[in-house]
Amino acid sequence: MKMTNPTIEKTILSNLVQNEEFLRKTLPFLKEEYFADRVERKIFTQILSFVDKYNNAPKQDALSICISEIPDFTESEFSEAKDILHEIYSAGKSDNDNQWLVDTAEKFCKDKAIYLAILESIQIIDGKSKNSKNHLPKLLQDALSVTFDQSVGHDYIEDADNRYEFYHRKEKRIPFDLDFFNQITNGGTPTKTLNICLAGTGVGKSLYMCHHAANCLTQGKSVLYITCEMAEERIAERIDANLMDITMDELHELPKDIYEKKMSKVSERVSGTLIVKEYPTATANVNHFRALLEELKMKKNFVPEIIFVDYLNICSAARYKNANNINSYMYVKAIAEELRGLAVEVGVPIFSATQTNRTGFTSSDVGLEDTSESFGLPATADFMFAIISTEELQENNQILVKQLKNRYNDPAHNRRFIIGVNRAKMKLFDVDSDSQDGLVQSGQGQQNTYVRDDLGGKFAQGDKFSEWNI
């Protein structure tokens, strides 16, 4: 027997109680507010409650008893529910293809989500909702992003071909303009990552991030620089000095016409966009950053390809409203996790920085243990490096970089290396190979070392396979 008056809602209800495959694929994404009819909505909530409790679809008599116990049903609603139950159970399992049913249910959910978001938006505009107008972009964005995630994981054997394609797919990366940084990251930083610079006070955390931001601009990237420490103009000042190749002192002495000519030349060779946003120290968290991203997209059509946060320890944690009630380990770890979550959510790399502790400030060989406040930060980061300065290095206008954690490459490869620094111009640069003597032994040359695996293959540890026989 087929339903005499089928609707998408009744088709969904019928398949929820009679089609286990459909039930498992769709129930996590269905919401009671998607059912406009009150009786159908109540039937759905009873199905949902039954499945949550017993992990099975209810039989007709069980669902009838559940519905009879709904306290606010009228007699007419009980009668209507009884008719709907008879109809959805009498229809039998649908003859339609399961994939069609799932696709149709997904479209139903998307359409309902958009419809409800528009209704809520009207309520907000009319002042009849507790939400503010700032909530409008996220409301519509969430509705438009409704989808059924039908993936149940990666099957090691069956998905081997997909995995092979992944190995040979060129990953999107943002390269550095410093040779050793490109070497240790396999060509630059991937998307959806958190990258941390560790340094003592005054060593050059902000200098490093401003230099890399300027480098990304010259590559044509859209750059968002969030500062919780210095004013927006101070960050732009450092990037001015870098891109104009003049000292900070000279920048302040430039006549207006010369400044405009230099800016014109910069704009000719820089195709990227930079937005600098300042927040008061210890007040902004990822929710503020997320709102900023939505506002920039809506008002300026600006979507960043890389984000700098200067710096992590002076942000606030969204999940902890009062930092006084939590220890520094958990608090800083929470900030790091939230920033990395934001990087994954928006699909960009995030760069930030952190201070060394008192021991690390006086050390010439900084390690992960010298991270201030929380060891949970390096546990969360994808890439973490220290920049170290000594009197001897300062005399030579150099800083030492030491890898601390690296998910992109072997951290033992080029563990330490030297880069040049021009603090007056806020620039970093590669130095000659003689400066690296005694620091970078591992990975400096191709080694013709052969390794044989269990399958009988033989290959050289280097850039090229020399032999592969299976």
GROMACS .gro file of C-alpha atoms in nm:
model
  470
    1MET     CA    1   0.000   0.000   0.000
    2LYS     CA    2   0.128   0.346  -0.092
    3MET     CA    3   0.057   0.674   0.084
    4THR     CA    4  -0.258   0.835  -0.052
    5ASN     CA    5  -0.124   1.190  -0.008
    6PRO     CA    6   0.258   1.166   0.003
    7THR     CA    7   0.466   1.464   0.111
    8ILE     CA    8   0.841   1.490   0.164
    9GLU     CA    9   0.780   1.506   0.541
   10LYS     CA   10   0.572   1.187   0.540
   11THR     CA   11   0.819   1.015   0.308
   12ILE     CA   12   1.098   1.098   0.553
   13LEU     CA   13   0.895   0.975   0.853
   14SER     CA   14   0.800   0.656   0.672
   15ASN     CA   15   1.161   0.575   0.581
   16LEU     CA   16   1.287   0.662   0.929
   17VAL     CA   17   1.074   0.385   1.078
   18GLN     CA   18   1.110   0.129   0.797
   19ASN     CA   19   1.446   0.188   0.628
   20GLU     CA   20   1.739   0.140   0.865
   21GLU     CA   21   2.002   0.256   0.615
   22PHE     CA   22   1.810   0.579   0.556
   23LEU     CA   23   1.759   0.619   0.932
   24ARG     CA   24   2.131   0.594   1.010
   25LYS     CA   25   2.234   0.830   0.731
   26THR     CA   26   1.982   1.109   0.788
   27LEU     CA   27   1.867   1.117   1.151
   28PRO     CA   28   2.177   1.303   1.281
   29PHE     CA   29   2.101   1.592   1.044
   30LEU     CA   30   1.722   1.620   1.077
   31LYS     CA   31   1.578   1.877   1.320
   32GLU     CA   32   1.230   1.898   1.461
   33GLU     CA   33   1.190   2.259   1.346
   34TYR     CA   34   1.214   2.139   0.985
   35PHE     CA   35   0.865   1.985   1.023
   36ALA     CA   36   0.616   2.267   0.992
   37ASP     CA   37   0.310   2.059   1.088
   38ARG     CA   38   0.287   2.027   1.468
   39VAL     CA   39   0.165   1.666   1.463
   40GLU     CA   40   0.438   1.552   1.220
   41ARG     CA   41   0.693   1.738   1.434
   42LYS     CA   42   0.578   1.554   1.747
   43ILE     CA   43   0.593   1.219   1.567
   44PHE     CA   44   0.949   1.297   1.458
   45THR     CA   45   1.057   1.390   1.813
   46GLN     CA   46   0.915   1.063   1.943
   47ILE     CA   47   1.106   0.867   1.676
   48LEU     CA   48   1.423   1.057   1.765
   49SER     CA   49   1.380   0.991   2.139
   50PHE     CA   50   1.311   0.621   2.079
   51VAL     CA   51   1.619   0.576   1.858
   52ASP     CA   52   1.838   0.765   2.108
   53LYS     CA   53   1.724   0.536   2.388
   54TYR     CA   54   1.699   0.197   2.216
   55ASN     CA   55   1.917   0.242   1.904
   56ASN     CA   56   1.638   0.100   1.686
   57ALA     CA   57   1.347   0.239   1.490
   58PRO     CA   58   1.015   0.202   1.680
   59LYS     CA   59   0.746  -0.040   1.566
   60GLN     CA   60   0.400   0.101   1.506
   61ASP     CA   61   0.250  -0.008   1.839
   62ALA     CA   62   0.549   0.127   2.035
   63LEU     CA   63   0.534   0.462   1.858
   64SER     CA   64   0.155   0.475   1.911
   65ILE     CA   65   0.205   0.434   2.287
   66CYS     CA   66   0.477   0.703   2.292
   67ILE     CA   67   0.247   0.945   2.111
   68SER     CA   68  -0.048   0.866   2.340
   69GLU     CA   69   0.166   0.986   2.633
   70ILE     CA   70   0.229   1.333   2.486
   71PRO     CA   71   0.066   1.559   2.749
   72ASP     CA   72  -0.027   1.862   2.535
   73PHE     CA   73  -0.199   1.677   2.246
   74THR     CA   74  -0.566   1.750   2.179
   75GLU     CA   75  -0.814   1.483   2.077
   76SER     CA   76  -0.807   1.599   1.718
   77GLU     CA   77  -0.427   1.588   1.717
   78PHE     CA   78  -0.428   1.234   1.857
   79SER     CA   79  -0.666   1.135   1.581
   80GLU     CA   80  -0.452   1.299   1.314
   81ALA     CA   81  -0.136   1.135   1.454
   82LYS     CA   82  -0.308   0.796   1.444
   83ASP     CA   83  -0.394   0.845   1.076
   84ILE     CA   84  -0.037   0.954   0.992
   85LEU     CA   85   0.108   0.651   1.174
   86HIS     CA   86  -0.122   0.419   0.982
   87GLU     CA   87  -0.021   0.587   0.658
   88ILE     CA   88   0.359   0.583   0.710
   89TYR     CA   89   0.367   0.223   0.833
   90SER     CA   90   0.121   0.095   0.571
   91ALA     CA   91   0.328   0.246   0.289
   92GLY     CA   92   0.602  -0.014   0.340
   93LYS     CA   93   0.967   0.040   0.261
   94SER     CA   94   1.014   0.284  -0.028
   95ASP     CA   95   1.092   0.141  -0.372
   96ASN     CA   96   1.308   0.443  -0.445
   97ASP     CA   97   1.686   0.421  -0.446
   98ASN     CA   98   1.835   0.496  -0.106
   99GLN     CA   99   2.075   0.755  -0.249
  100TRP     CA  100   1.782   0.941  -0.405
  101LEU     CA  101   1.603   0.937  -0.071
  102VAL     CA  102   1.911   1.071   0.110
  103ASP     CA  103   1.970   1.341  -0.153
  104THR     CA  104   1.604   1.445  -0.134
  105ALA     CA  105   1.614   1.459   0.245
  106GLU     CA  106   1.932   1.668   0.228
  107LYS     CA  107   1.767   1.917  -0.009
  108PHE     CA  108   1.465   1.929   0.223
  109CYS     CA  109   1.691   2.014   0.519
  110LYS     CA  110   1.879   2.281   0.323
  111ASP     CA  111   1.560   2.447   0.201
  112LYS     CA  112   1.406   2.442   0.549
  113ALA     CA  113   1.723   2.578   0.710
  114ILE     CA  114   1.734   2.871   0.465
  115TYR     CA  115   1.361   2.939   0.510
  116LEU     CA  116   1.391   2.941   0.889
  117ALA     CA  117   1.703   3.161   0.873
  118ILE     CA  118   1.514   3.416   0.661
  119LEU     CA  119   1.225   3.416   0.908
  120GLU     CA  120   1.467   3.464   1.198
  121SER     CA  121   1.641   3.745   1.006
  122ILE     CA  122   1.308   3.926   0.964
  123GLN     CA  123   1.248   3.889   1.339
  124ILE     CA  124   1.593   4.036   1.410
  125ILE     CA  125   1.538   4.329   1.174
  126ASP     CA  126   1.198   4.399   1.331
  127GLY     CA  127   1.355   4.391   1.678
  128LYS     CA  128   1.150   4.087   1.784
  129SER     CA  129   1.448   3.859   1.845
  130LYS     CA  130   1.704   3.852   2.125
  131ASN     CA  131   1.982   3.828   1.863
  132SER     CA  132   2.143   4.144   1.721
  133LYS     CA  133   2.187   4.234   1.354
  134ASN     CA  134   2.551   4.128   1.382
  135HIS     CA  135   2.415   3.772   1.402
  136LEU     CA  136   2.261   3.793   1.052
  137PRO     CA  137   2.567   3.689   0.843
  138LYS     CA  138   2.638   3.382   1.058
  139LEU     CA  139   2.270   3.287   1.061
  140LEU     CA  140   2.250   3.278   0.681
  141GLN     CA  141   2.598   3.127   0.647
  142ASP     CA  142   2.504   2.837   0.876
  143ALA     CA  143   2.184   2.778   0.681
  144LEU     CA  144   2.363   2.775   0.346
  145SER     CA  145   2.626   2.532   0.477
  146VAL     CA  146   2.378   2.260   0.582
  147THR     CA  147   2.493   1.929   0.436
  148PHE     CA  148   2.488   1.557   0.511
  149ASP     CA  149   2.837   1.431   0.588
  150GLN     CA  150   2.808   1.069   0.477
  151SER     CA  151   3.173   0.980   0.524
  152VAL     CA  152   3.231   0.708   0.783
  153GLY     CA  153   3.610   0.721   0.769
  154HIS     CA  154   3.906   0.615   0.559
  155ASP     CA  155   3.921   0.247   0.467
  156TYR     CA  156   4.290   0.159   0.457
  157ILE     CA  157   4.262  -0.104   0.180
  158GLU     CA  158   3.965   0.020  -0.025
  159ASP     CA  159   4.082   0.382  -0.024
  160ALA     CA  160   4.443   0.305  -0.122
  161ASP     CA  161   4.401   0.471  -0.464
  162ASN     CA  162   4.265   0.786  -0.306
  163ARG     CA  163   4.556   0.784  -0.065
  164TYR     CA  164   4.805   0.752  -0.352
  165GLU     CA  165   4.647   1.055  -0.521
  166PHE     CA  166   4.676   1.243  -0.191
  167TYR     CA  167   5.049   1.162  -0.173
  168HIS     CA  168   5.103   1.304  -0.521
  169ARG     CA  169   4.867   1.599  -0.495
  170LYS     CA  170   5.045   1.932  -0.480
  171GLU     CA  171   4.942   2.081  -0.148
  172LYS     CA  172   4.862   2.449  -0.141
  173ARG     CA  173   5.137   2.626   0.052
  174ILE     CA  174   5.247   2.982   0.116
  175PRO     CA  175   5.625   3.000   0.061
  176PHE     CA  176   5.875   3.207   0.255
  177ASP     CA  177   6.134   3.438   0.103
  178LEU     CA  178   6.396   3.274   0.327
  179ASP     CA  179   6.562   2.965   0.180
  180PHE     CA  180   6.605   2.761   0.498
  181PHE     CA  181   6.243   2.816   0.605
  182ASN     CA  182   6.130   2.679   0.269
  183GLN     CA  183   6.360   2.380   0.311
  184ILE     CA  184   6.236   2.284   0.656
  185THR     CA  185   5.867   2.327   0.564
  186ASN     CA  186   5.887   2.152   0.225
  187GLY     CA  187   5.814   2.471   0.037
  188GLY     CA  188   5.606   2.678   0.277
  189THR     CA  189   5.323   2.659   0.526
  190PRO     CA  190   5.012   2.454   0.436
  191THR     CA  191   4.658   2.569   0.503
  192LYS     CA  192   4.468   2.481   0.822
  193THR     CA  193   4.777   2.504   1.043
  194LEU     CA  194   4.898   2.691   1.351
  195ASN     CA  195   5.257   2.817   1.331
  196ILE     CA  196   5.432   2.964   1.634
  197CYS     CA  197   5.743   3.178   1.674
  198LEU     CA  198   5.903   3.155   2.022
  199ALA     CA  199   6.136   3.432   2.137
  200GLY     CA  200   6.231   3.644   2.434
  201THR     CA  201   6.124   4.004   2.479
  202GLY     CA  202   6.272   4.230   2.213
  203VAL     CA  203   6.432   3.950   2.010
  204GLY     CA  204   6.203   3.993   1.711
  205LYS     CA  205   5.866   3.812   1.724
  206SER     CA  206   5.675   4.102   1.571
  207LEU     CA  207   5.963   4.176   1.333
  208TYR     CA  208   5.944   3.821   1.202
  209MET     CA  209   5.567   3.832   1.154
  210CYS     CA  210   5.575   4.176   0.991
  211HIS     CA  211   5.848   4.060   0.752
  212HIS     CA  212   5.654   3.748   0.656
  213ALA     CA  213   5.334   3.951   0.617
  214ALA     CA  214   5.520   4.183   0.377
  215ASN     CA  215   5.652   3.877   0.191
  216CYS     CA  216   5.299   3.739   0.153
  217LEU     CA  217   5.181   4.075   0.020
  218THR     CA  218   5.447   4.068  -0.253
  219GLN     CA  219   5.315   3.722  -0.351
  220GLY     CA  220   4.970   3.872  -0.406
  221LYS     CA  221   4.815   3.716  -0.097
  222SER     CA  222   4.532   3.861   0.109
  223VAL     CA  223   4.677   3.913   0.457
  224LEU     CA  224   4.495   3.978   0.784
  225TYR     CA  225   4.717   4.101   1.067
  226ILE     CA  226   4.550   4.103   1.409
  227THR     CA  227   4.743   4.290   1.676
  228CYS     CA  228   4.672   4.279   2.047
  229GLU     CA  229   4.997   4.454   2.138
  230MET     CA  230   5.078   4.746   1.910
  231ALA     CA  231   4.858   5.001   1.734
  232GLU     CA  232   4.746   4.933   1.378
  233GLU     CA  233   4.962   5.220   1.253
  234ARG     CA  234   5.272   5.075   1.423
  235ILE     CA  235   5.230   4.746   1.241
  236ALA     CA  236   5.172   4.926   0.909
  237GLU     CA  237   5.480   5.140   0.984
  238ARG     CA  238   5.700   4.831   1.011
  239ILE     CA  239   5.562   4.689   0.688
  240ASP     CA  240   5.618   5.028   0.521
  241ALA     CA  241   5.985   5.023   0.622
  242ASN     CA  242   6.018   4.665   0.495
  243LEU     CA  243   5.855   4.720   0.156
  244MET     CA  244   6.003   5.066   0.094
  245ASP     CA  245   6.346   4.939   0.201
  246ILE     CA  246   6.413   5.240   0.424
  247THR     CA  247   6.480   5.269   0.796
  248MET     CA  248   6.209   5.352   1.047
  249ASP     CA  249   6.383   5.684   1.120
  250GLU     CA  250   6.393   5.773   0.750
  251LEU     CA  251   6.027   5.687   0.721
  252HIS     CA  252   5.939   5.957   0.974
  253GLU     CA  253   6.154   6.215   0.794
  254LEU     CA  254   6.013   6.159   0.444
  255PRO     CA  255   5.839   6.456   0.280
  256LYS     CA  256   5.481   6.387   0.175
  257ASP     CA  257   5.556   6.383  -0.199
  258ILE     CA  258   5.846   6.138  -0.160
  259TYR     CA  259   5.632   5.914   0.063
  260GLU     CA  260   5.355   5.911  -0.197
  261LYS     CA  261   5.603   5.821  -0.474
  262LYS     CA  262   5.741   5.534  -0.268
  263MET     CA  263   5.390   5.411  -0.187
  264SER     CA  264   5.306   5.427  -0.557
  265LYS     CA  265   5.608   5.208  -0.636
  266VAL     CA  266   5.511   4.966  -0.359
  267SER     CA  267   5.155   4.939  -0.492
  268GLU     CA  268   5.291   4.863  -0.841
  269ARG     CA  269   5.485   4.558  -0.724
  270VAL     CA  270   5.256   4.447  -0.442
  271SER     CA  271   4.934   4.290  -0.566
  272GLY     CA  272   4.815   4.158  -0.231
  273THR     CA  273   4.585   4.318   0.025
  274LEU     CA  274   4.666   4.384   0.389
  275ILE     CA  275   4.415   4.454   0.664
  276VAL     CA  276   4.551   4.538   1.011
  277LYS     CA  277   4.305   4.517   1.300
  278GLU     CA  278   4.385   4.613   1.658
  279TYR     CA  279   4.217   4.473   1.969
  280PRO     CA  280   4.284   4.578   2.329
  281THR     CA  281   4.521   4.345   2.510
  282ALA     CA  282   4.362   4.033   2.666
  283THR     CA  283   4.011   4.113   2.542
  284ALA     CA  284   3.981   3.945   2.201
  285ASN     CA  285   3.924   3.576   2.132
  286VAL     CA  286   3.845   3.362   1.828
  287ASN     CA  287   3.480   3.467   1.839
  288HIS     CA  288   3.590   3.827   1.781
  289PHE     CA  289   3.821   3.711   1.501
  290ARG     CA  290   3.542   3.504   1.346
  291ALA     CA  291   3.306   3.803   1.354
  292LEU     CA  292   3.578   4.019   1.199
  293LEU     CA  293   3.622   3.770   0.913
  294GLU     CA  294   3.249   3.775   0.842
  295GLU     CA  295   3.238   4.155   0.853
  296LEU     CA  296   3.539   4.189   0.620
  297LYS     CA  297   3.382   3.949   0.375
  298MET     CA  298   3.050   4.131   0.381
  299LYS     CA  299   3.176   4.492   0.378
  300LYS     CA  300   3.502   4.471   0.181
  301ASN     CA  301   3.473   4.135   0.000
  302PHE     CA  302   3.801   4.048   0.173
  303VAL     CA  303   3.884   3.684   0.248
  304PRO     CA  304   4.233   3.633   0.397
  305GLU     CA  305   4.470   3.367   0.270
  306ILE     CA  306   4.691   3.394   0.580
  307ILE     CA  307   4.631   3.535   0.928
  308PHE     CA  308   4.883   3.676   1.176
  309VAL     CA  309   4.790   3.711   1.544
  310ASP     CA  310   5.034   3.925   1.742
  311TYR     CA  311   5.047   3.755   1.978
  312LEU     CA  312   4.883   3.444   2.126
  313ASN     CA  313   4.947   3.490   2.499
  314ILE     CA  314   4.769   3.826   2.512
  315CYS     CA  315   4.453   3.700   2.344
  316SER     CA  316   4.168   3.570   2.556
  317ALA     CA  317   4.011   3.224   2.551
  318ALA     CA  318   3.654   3.199   2.425
  319ARG     CA  319   3.568   2.898   2.641
  320TYR     CA  320   3.684   3.061   2.967
  321LYS     CA  321   3.504   3.380   3.058
  322ASN     CA  322   3.725   3.453   3.358
  323ALA     CA  323   4.098   3.387   3.335
  324ASN     CA  324   4.131   3.426   3.713
  325ASN     CA  325   3.953   3.096   3.768
  326ILE     CA  326   4.183   2.885   3.551
  327ASN     CA  327   4.555   2.808   3.556
  328SER     CA  328   4.781   2.946   3.283
  329TYR     CA  329   4.850   2.601   3.135
  330MET     CA  330   4.484   2.538   3.055
  331TYR     CA  331   4.415   2.898   2.954
  332VAL     CA  332   4.697   2.935   2.699
  333LYS     CA  333   4.635   2.582   2.572
  334ALA     CA  334   4.271   2.678   2.514
  335ILE     CA  335   4.374   2.987   2.315
  336ALA     CA  336   4.609   2.777   2.100
  337GLU     CA  337   4.343   2.512   2.036
  338GLU     CA  338   4.086   2.774   1.945
  339LEU     CA  339   4.326   2.947   1.704
  340ARG     CA  340   4.411   2.617   1.538
  341GLY     CA  341   4.040   2.539   1.516
  342LEU     CA  342   3.986   2.873   1.343
  343ALA     CA  343   4.268   2.793   1.098
  344VAL     CA  344   4.096   2.465   1.008
  345GLU     CA  345   3.755   2.631   0.989
  346VAL     CA  346   3.856   2.906   0.746
  347GLY     CA  347   4.121   2.699   0.564
  348VAL     CA  348   4.425   2.925   0.609
  349PRO     CA  349   4.757   2.911   0.796
  350ILE     CA  350   4.772   3.117   1.114
  351PHE     CA  351   5.099   3.259   1.245
  352SER     CA  352   5.140   3.374   1.601
  353ALA     CA  353   5.409   3.408   1.864
  354THR     CA  354   5.477   3.338   2.229
  355GLN     CA  355   5.728   3.447   2.491
  356THR     CA  356   6.007   3.241   2.641
  357ASN     CA  357   6.004   3.194   3.016
  358ARG     CA  358   6.270   3.345   3.242
  359THR     CA  359   6.511   3.057   3.182
  360GLY     CA  360   6.468   3.072   2.808
  361PHE     CA  361   6.523   3.448   2.801
  362THR     CA  362   6.885   3.405   2.911
  363SER     CA  363   6.945   3.080   2.720
  364SER     CA  364   7.138   3.055   2.394
  365ASP     CA  365   6.976   2.720   2.319
  366VAL     CA  366   6.601   2.757   2.365
  367GLY     CA  367   6.385   2.443   2.378
  368LEU     CA  368   6.017   2.358   2.400
  369GLU     CA  369   6.050   2.353   2.779
  370ASP     CA  370   6.128   2.727   2.766
  371THR     CA  371   5.778   2.813   2.642
  372SER     CA  372   5.618   3.053   2.888
  373GLU     CA  373   5.295   2.980   3.076
  374SER     CA  374   5.182   2.661   2.901
  375PHE     CA  375   5.343   2.352   2.751
  376GLY     CA  376   5.001   2.290   2.597
  377LEU     CA  377   5.088   2.547   2.329
  378PRO     CA  378   5.368   2.348   2.159
  379ALA     CA  379   5.151   2.037   2.195
  380THR     CA  380   4.888   2.209   1.977
  381ALA     CA  381   5.106   2.388   1.720
  382ASP     CA  382   5.188   2.231   1.383
  383PHE     CA  383   5.515   2.420   1.342
  384MET     CA  384   5.711   2.592   1.615
  385PHE     CA  385   6.052   2.753   1.603
  386ALA     CA  386   6.261   2.972   1.830
  387ILE     CA  387   6.455   3.281   1.729
  388ILE     CA  388   6.758   3.342   1.947
  389SER     CA  389   6.983   3.644   1.980
  390THR     CA  390   7.323   3.673   2.146
  391GLU     CA  391   7.573   3.959   2.162
  392GLU     CA  392   7.786   3.797   1.894
  393LEU     CA  393   7.485   3.747   1.665
  394GLN     CA  394   7.373   4.107   1.723
  395GLU     CA  395   7.716   4.234   1.622
  396ASN     CA  396   7.684   4.044   1.293
  397ASN     CA  397   7.319   4.151   1.238
  398GLN     CA  398   7.205   3.791   1.261
  399ILE     CA  399   6.963   3.577   1.456
  400LEU     CA  400   6.967   3.203   1.516
  401VAL     CA  401   6.660   2.997   1.425
  402LYS     CA  402   6.602   2.662   1.595
  403GLN     CA  403   6.330   2.416   1.500
  404LEU     CA  404   6.129   2.300   1.801
  405LYS     CA  405   5.839   2.114   1.638
  406ASN     CA  406   5.769   2.043   1.274
  407ARG     CA  407   5.480   1.844   1.126
  408TYR     CA  408   5.586   1.933   0.770
  409ASN     CA  409   5.930   1.776   0.767
  410ASP     CA  410   6.192   1.602   0.979
  411PRO     CA  411   6.289   1.857   1.250
  412ALA     CA  412   6.638   1.707   1.264
  413HIS     CA  413   6.693   1.832   0.908
  414ASN     CA  414   6.851   2.180   0.944
  415ARG     CA  415   6.773   2.189   1.316
  416ARG     CA  416   6.953   2.524   1.353
  417PHE     CA  417   7.039   2.791   1.100
  418ILE     CA  418   7.129   3.158   1.078
  419ILE     CA  419   6.934   3.434   0.903
  420GLY     CA  420   7.029   3.798   0.866
  421VAL     CA  421   6.832   4.081   1.021
  422ASN     CA  422   6.810   4.452   0.951
  423ARG     CA  423   6.615   4.581   1.248
  424ALA     CA  424   6.609   4.939   1.122
  425LYS     CA  425   6.430   4.831   0.804
  426MET     CA  426   6.233   4.546   0.966
  427LYS     CA  427   6.376   4.297   0.718
  428LEU     CA  428   6.511   3.943   0.732
  429PHE     CA  429   6.736   3.793   0.467
  430ASP     CA  430   6.940   3.485   0.378
  431VAL     CA  431   7.307   3.487   0.471
  432ASP     CA  432   7.602   3.323   0.297
  433SER     CA  433   7.672   2.957   0.361
  434ASP     CA  434   7.987   3.033   0.563
  435SER     CA  435   7.767   3.177   0.838
  436GLN     CA  436   7.601   2.838   0.879
  437ASP     CA  437   7.927   2.652   0.956
  438GLY     CA  438   7.899   2.441   1.268
  439LEU     CA  439   7.521   2.486   1.284
  440VAL     CA  440   7.372   2.303   0.990
  441GLN     CA  441   7.535   1.969   0.931
  442SER     CA  442   7.238   1.740   0.881
  443GLY     CA  443   7.061   1.747   0.546
  444GLN     CA  444   7.303   1.984   0.378
  445GLY     CA  445   7.394   1.753   0.092
  446GLN     CA  446   7.248   1.461  -0.094
  447GLN     CA  447   7.348   1.134   0.063
  448ASN     CA  448   7.366   0.823  -0.152
  449THR     CA  449   7.240   0.598   0.126
  450TYR     CA  450   7.022   0.308   0.020
  451VAL     CA  451   6.742   0.157   0.223
  452ARG     CA  452   6.567  -0.171   0.143
  453ASP     CA  453   6.211  -0.222   0.253
  454ASP     CA  454   6.021  -0.543   0.326
  455LEU     CA  455   5.879  -0.556  -0.027
  456GLY     CA  456   6.224  -0.579  -0.184
  457GLY     CA  457   6.230  -0.221  -0.307
  458LYS     CA  458   6.550  -0.020  -0.300
  459PHE     CA  459   6.570   0.358  -0.310
  460ALA     CA  460   6.812   0.636  -0.229
  461GLN     CA  461   6.736   0.873   0.058
  462GLY     CA  462   6.733   1.191  -0.143
  463ASP     CA  463   6.519   1.372  -0.397
  464LYS     CA  464   6.517   1.098  -0.665
  465PHE     CA  465   6.445   0.728  -0.656
  466SER     CA  466   6.744   0.548  -0.804
  467GLU     CA  467   6.591   0.200  -0.820
  468TRP     CA  468   6.257   0.041  -0.740
  469ASN     CA  469   6.208  -0.328  -0.807
  470ILE     CA  470   5.913  -0.514  -0.661
   0.00000   0.00000   0.00000
